[in-house]
Tab-separated table of C-alpha atoms in Angstrom:
chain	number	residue	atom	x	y	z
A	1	UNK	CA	108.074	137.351	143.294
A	2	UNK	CA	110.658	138.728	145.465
A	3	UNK	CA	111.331	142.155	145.867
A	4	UNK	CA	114.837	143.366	143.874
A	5	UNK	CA	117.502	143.765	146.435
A	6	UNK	CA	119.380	147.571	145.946
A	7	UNK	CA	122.862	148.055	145.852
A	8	UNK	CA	125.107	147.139	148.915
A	9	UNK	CA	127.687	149.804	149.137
A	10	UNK	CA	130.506	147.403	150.997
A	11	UNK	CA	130.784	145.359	148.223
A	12	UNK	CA	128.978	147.922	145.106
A	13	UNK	CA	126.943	144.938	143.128
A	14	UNK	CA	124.594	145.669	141.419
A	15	UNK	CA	121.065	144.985	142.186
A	16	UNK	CA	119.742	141.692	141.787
A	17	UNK	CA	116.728	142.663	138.944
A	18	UNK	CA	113.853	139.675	138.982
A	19	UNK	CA	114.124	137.244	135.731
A	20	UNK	CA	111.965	134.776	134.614
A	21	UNK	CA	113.060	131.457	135.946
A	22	UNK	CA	116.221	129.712	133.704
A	23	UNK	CA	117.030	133.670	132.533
A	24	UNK	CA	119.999	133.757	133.712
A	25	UNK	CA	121.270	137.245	136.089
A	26	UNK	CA	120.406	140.548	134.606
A	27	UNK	CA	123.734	142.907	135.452
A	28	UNK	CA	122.770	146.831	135.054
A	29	UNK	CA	124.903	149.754	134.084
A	30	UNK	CA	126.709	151.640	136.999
A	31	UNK	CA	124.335	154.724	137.425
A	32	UNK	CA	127.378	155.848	140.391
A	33	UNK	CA	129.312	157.952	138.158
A	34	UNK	CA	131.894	155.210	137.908
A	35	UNK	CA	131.598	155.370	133.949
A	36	UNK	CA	133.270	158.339	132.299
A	37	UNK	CA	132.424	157.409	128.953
A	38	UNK	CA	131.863	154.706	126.339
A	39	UNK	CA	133.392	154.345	122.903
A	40	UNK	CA	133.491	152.474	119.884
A	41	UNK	CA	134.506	152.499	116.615
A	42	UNK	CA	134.908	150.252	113.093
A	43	UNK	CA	137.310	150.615	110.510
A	44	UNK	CA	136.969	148.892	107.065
A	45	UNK	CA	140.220	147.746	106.813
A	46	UNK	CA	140.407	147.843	103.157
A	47	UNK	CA	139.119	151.620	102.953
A	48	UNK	CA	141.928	152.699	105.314
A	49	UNK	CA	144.851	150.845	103.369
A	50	UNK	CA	142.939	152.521	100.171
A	51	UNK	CA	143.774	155.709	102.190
A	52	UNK	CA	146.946	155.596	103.264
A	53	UNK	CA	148.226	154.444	99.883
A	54	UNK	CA	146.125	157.210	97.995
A	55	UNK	CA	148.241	159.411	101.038
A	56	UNK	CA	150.847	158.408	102.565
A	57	UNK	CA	151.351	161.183	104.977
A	58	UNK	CA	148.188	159.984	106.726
A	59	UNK	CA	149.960	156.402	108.029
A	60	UNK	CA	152.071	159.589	109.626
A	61	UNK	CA	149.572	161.088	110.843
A	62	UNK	CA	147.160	158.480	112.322
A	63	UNK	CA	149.869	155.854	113.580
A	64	UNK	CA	153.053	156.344	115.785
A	65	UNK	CA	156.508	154.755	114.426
A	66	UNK	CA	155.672	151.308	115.843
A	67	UNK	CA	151.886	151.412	114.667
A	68	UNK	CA	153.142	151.805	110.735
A	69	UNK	CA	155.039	148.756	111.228
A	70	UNK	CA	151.904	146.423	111.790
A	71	UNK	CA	149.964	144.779	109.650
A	72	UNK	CA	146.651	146.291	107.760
A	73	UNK	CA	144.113	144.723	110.143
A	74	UNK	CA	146.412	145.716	113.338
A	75	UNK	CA	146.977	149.335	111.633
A	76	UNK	CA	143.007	149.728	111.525
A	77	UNK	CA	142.798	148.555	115.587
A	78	UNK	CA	144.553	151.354	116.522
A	79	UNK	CA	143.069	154.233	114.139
A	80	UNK	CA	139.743	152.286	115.848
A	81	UNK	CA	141.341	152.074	119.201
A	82	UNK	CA	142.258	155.886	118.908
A	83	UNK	CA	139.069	157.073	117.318
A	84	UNK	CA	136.865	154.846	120.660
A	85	UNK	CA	139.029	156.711	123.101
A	86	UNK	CA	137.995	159.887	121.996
A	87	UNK	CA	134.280	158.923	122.014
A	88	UNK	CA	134.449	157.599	125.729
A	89	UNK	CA	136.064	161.128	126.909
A	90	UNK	CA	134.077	163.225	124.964
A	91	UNK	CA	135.587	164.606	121.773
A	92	UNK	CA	138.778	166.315	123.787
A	93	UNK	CA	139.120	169.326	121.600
A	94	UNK	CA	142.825	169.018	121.268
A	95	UNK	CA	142.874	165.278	120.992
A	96	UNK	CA	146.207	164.018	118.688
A	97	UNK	CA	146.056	160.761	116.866
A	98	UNK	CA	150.229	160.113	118.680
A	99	UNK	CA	148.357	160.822	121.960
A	100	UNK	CA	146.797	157.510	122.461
A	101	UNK	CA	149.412	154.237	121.325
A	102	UNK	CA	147.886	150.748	122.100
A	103	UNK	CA	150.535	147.976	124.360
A	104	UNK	CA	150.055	144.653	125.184
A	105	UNK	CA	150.727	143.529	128.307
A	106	UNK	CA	153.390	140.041	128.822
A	107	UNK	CA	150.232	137.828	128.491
A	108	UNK	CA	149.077	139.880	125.194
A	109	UNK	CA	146.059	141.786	126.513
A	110	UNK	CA	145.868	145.041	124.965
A	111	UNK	CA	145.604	148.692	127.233
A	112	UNK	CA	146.199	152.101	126.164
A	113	UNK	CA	148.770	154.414	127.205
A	114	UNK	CA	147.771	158.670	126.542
A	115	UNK	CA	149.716	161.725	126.273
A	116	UNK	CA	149.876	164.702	125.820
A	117	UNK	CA	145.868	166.884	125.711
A	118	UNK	CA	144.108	163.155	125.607
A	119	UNK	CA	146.134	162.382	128.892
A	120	UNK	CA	145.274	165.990	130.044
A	121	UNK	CA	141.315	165.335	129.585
A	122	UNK	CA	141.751	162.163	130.903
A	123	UNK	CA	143.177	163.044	133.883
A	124	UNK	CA	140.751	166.381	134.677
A	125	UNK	CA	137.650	163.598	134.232
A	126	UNK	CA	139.124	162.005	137.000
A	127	UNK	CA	140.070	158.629	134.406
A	128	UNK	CA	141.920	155.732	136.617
A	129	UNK	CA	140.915	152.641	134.282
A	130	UNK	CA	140.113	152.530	130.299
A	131	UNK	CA	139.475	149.108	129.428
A	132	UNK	CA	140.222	148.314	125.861
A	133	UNK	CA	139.238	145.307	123.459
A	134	UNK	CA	140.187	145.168	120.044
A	135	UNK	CA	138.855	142.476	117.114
A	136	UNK	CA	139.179	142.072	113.156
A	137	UNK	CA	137.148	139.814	111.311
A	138	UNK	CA	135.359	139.748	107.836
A	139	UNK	CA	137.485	142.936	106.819
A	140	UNK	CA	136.845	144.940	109.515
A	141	UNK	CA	138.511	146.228	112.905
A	142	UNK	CA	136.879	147.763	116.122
A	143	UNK	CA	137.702	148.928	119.247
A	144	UNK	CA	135.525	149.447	122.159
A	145	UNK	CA	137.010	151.357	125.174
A	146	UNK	CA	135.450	152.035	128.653
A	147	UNK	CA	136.288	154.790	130.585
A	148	UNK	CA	136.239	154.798	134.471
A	149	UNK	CA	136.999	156.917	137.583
A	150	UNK	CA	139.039	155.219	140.033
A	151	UNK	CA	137.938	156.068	143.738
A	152	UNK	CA	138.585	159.276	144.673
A	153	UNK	CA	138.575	160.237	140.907
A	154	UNK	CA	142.219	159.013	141.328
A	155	UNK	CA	144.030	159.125	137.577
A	156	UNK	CA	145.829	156.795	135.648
A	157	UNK	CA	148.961	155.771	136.079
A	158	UNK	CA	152.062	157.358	135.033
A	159	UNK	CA	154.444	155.520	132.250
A	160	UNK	CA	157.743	157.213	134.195
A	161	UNK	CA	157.121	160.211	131.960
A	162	UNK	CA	158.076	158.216	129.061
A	163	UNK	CA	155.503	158.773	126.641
A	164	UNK	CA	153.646	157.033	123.800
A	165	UNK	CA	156.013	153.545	123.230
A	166	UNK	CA	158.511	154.423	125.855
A	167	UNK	CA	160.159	157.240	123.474
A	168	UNK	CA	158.310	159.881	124.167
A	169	UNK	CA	155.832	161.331	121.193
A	170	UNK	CA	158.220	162.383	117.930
A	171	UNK	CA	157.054	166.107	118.249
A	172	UNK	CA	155.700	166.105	114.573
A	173	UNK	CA	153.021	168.839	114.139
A	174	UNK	CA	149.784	167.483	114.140
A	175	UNK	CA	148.149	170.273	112.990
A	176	UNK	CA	144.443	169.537	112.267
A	177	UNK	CA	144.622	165.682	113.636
A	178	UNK	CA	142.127	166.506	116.197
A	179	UNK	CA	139.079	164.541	116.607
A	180	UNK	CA	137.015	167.106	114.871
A	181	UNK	CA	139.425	168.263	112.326
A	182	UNK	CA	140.451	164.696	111.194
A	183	UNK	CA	137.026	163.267	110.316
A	184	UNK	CA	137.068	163.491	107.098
A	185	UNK	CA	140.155	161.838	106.631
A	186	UNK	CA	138.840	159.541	109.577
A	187	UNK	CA	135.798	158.974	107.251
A	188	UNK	CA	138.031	157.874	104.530
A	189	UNK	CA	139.572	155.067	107.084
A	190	UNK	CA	136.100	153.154	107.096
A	191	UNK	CA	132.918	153.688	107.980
A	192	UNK	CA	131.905	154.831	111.360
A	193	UNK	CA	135.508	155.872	111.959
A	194	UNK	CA	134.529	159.459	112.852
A	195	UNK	CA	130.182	159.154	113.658
């Protein structure tokens, strides 16, 4: 067997790990500090309509104007989508459900534009790229989003100071919304929403 080659820091592959022949490539996690975080989260897309129609002031509370509008299984995306970005930057402490809005881009691939604390703690982990994929099937939604520094621990990229959806986020108090405080109403949305 050959010996595994190590990490070539011109082009940053990973290393090449030794596989049984017809395996296929083995490709490791970055161990450079590239990776802020991981998250991911599932929303029984049922529970969370059960929710919001039990309360109403929650599709206020965990979905911006333009969020409400969509239907069930996109509604539960985003209270996934949200829910995932707190997980991959570590439970900001201030973290409000308006902060984070999902966009698709012209050819319809999601990304995630933050305000507000979440863009703060973003921004102080040094946050350039969060890659986002989103999926509903069999009456579920989930979200998985990966955090990661861009070199130099250069941020993300500024939406012209617009905001969440280009309007800016509607200023209504959030009191309690955070990560922490919302789980149980989280909890409500489906299960894993706030593990």
């Amino acid at each position: 067997m050959s010996e595994p080659q190590h990490v070539d820091s011109a082009t940053e592959r990973p290393p090449h790990v030794e596989s049984p022949p017809d395996a296929g490539s083995a490709y490791l996690p970055r161990d450079d500090g590239t990776v802020v975080g991981v998250g991911v989260d599932l929303v029984d897309i049922a529970r969370l309509t059960a929710a919001i129609e039990r309360s109403p002031a929650l599709l206020e509370r965990l979905l911006t104007p333009s969020e409400r509008r969509l239907s069930a299984a996109s509604r539960a995306a985003r209270v996934a989508a949200k829910e995932a970005v707190g997980k991959a930057l570590g439970h900001p402490g201030d973290f409000s459900w308006h902060d984070v809005t999902v966009r698709r881009t012209e050819a319809g691939r999601p990304y995630l534009v933050l305000s507000g604390a979440t863009d703060a703690s973003a921004r102080a982990l040094g946050v350039a790229h969060l890659h986002l994929s989103l999926s509903h099937d069999g009456g579920v939604a989930t979200a998985i989003v990966v955090a990661e520094r861009g070199p130099g621990g250069a941020a993300g990229v500024d939406v012209d100071g617009a905001g969440v959806d280009g309007a800016g986020v509607d200023g209504a108090d959030i009191a309690g919304a955070g990560v922490a405080g919302a789980e149980a109403d989280a909890a409500a949305a489906g299960p894993g929403s706030a593990s």
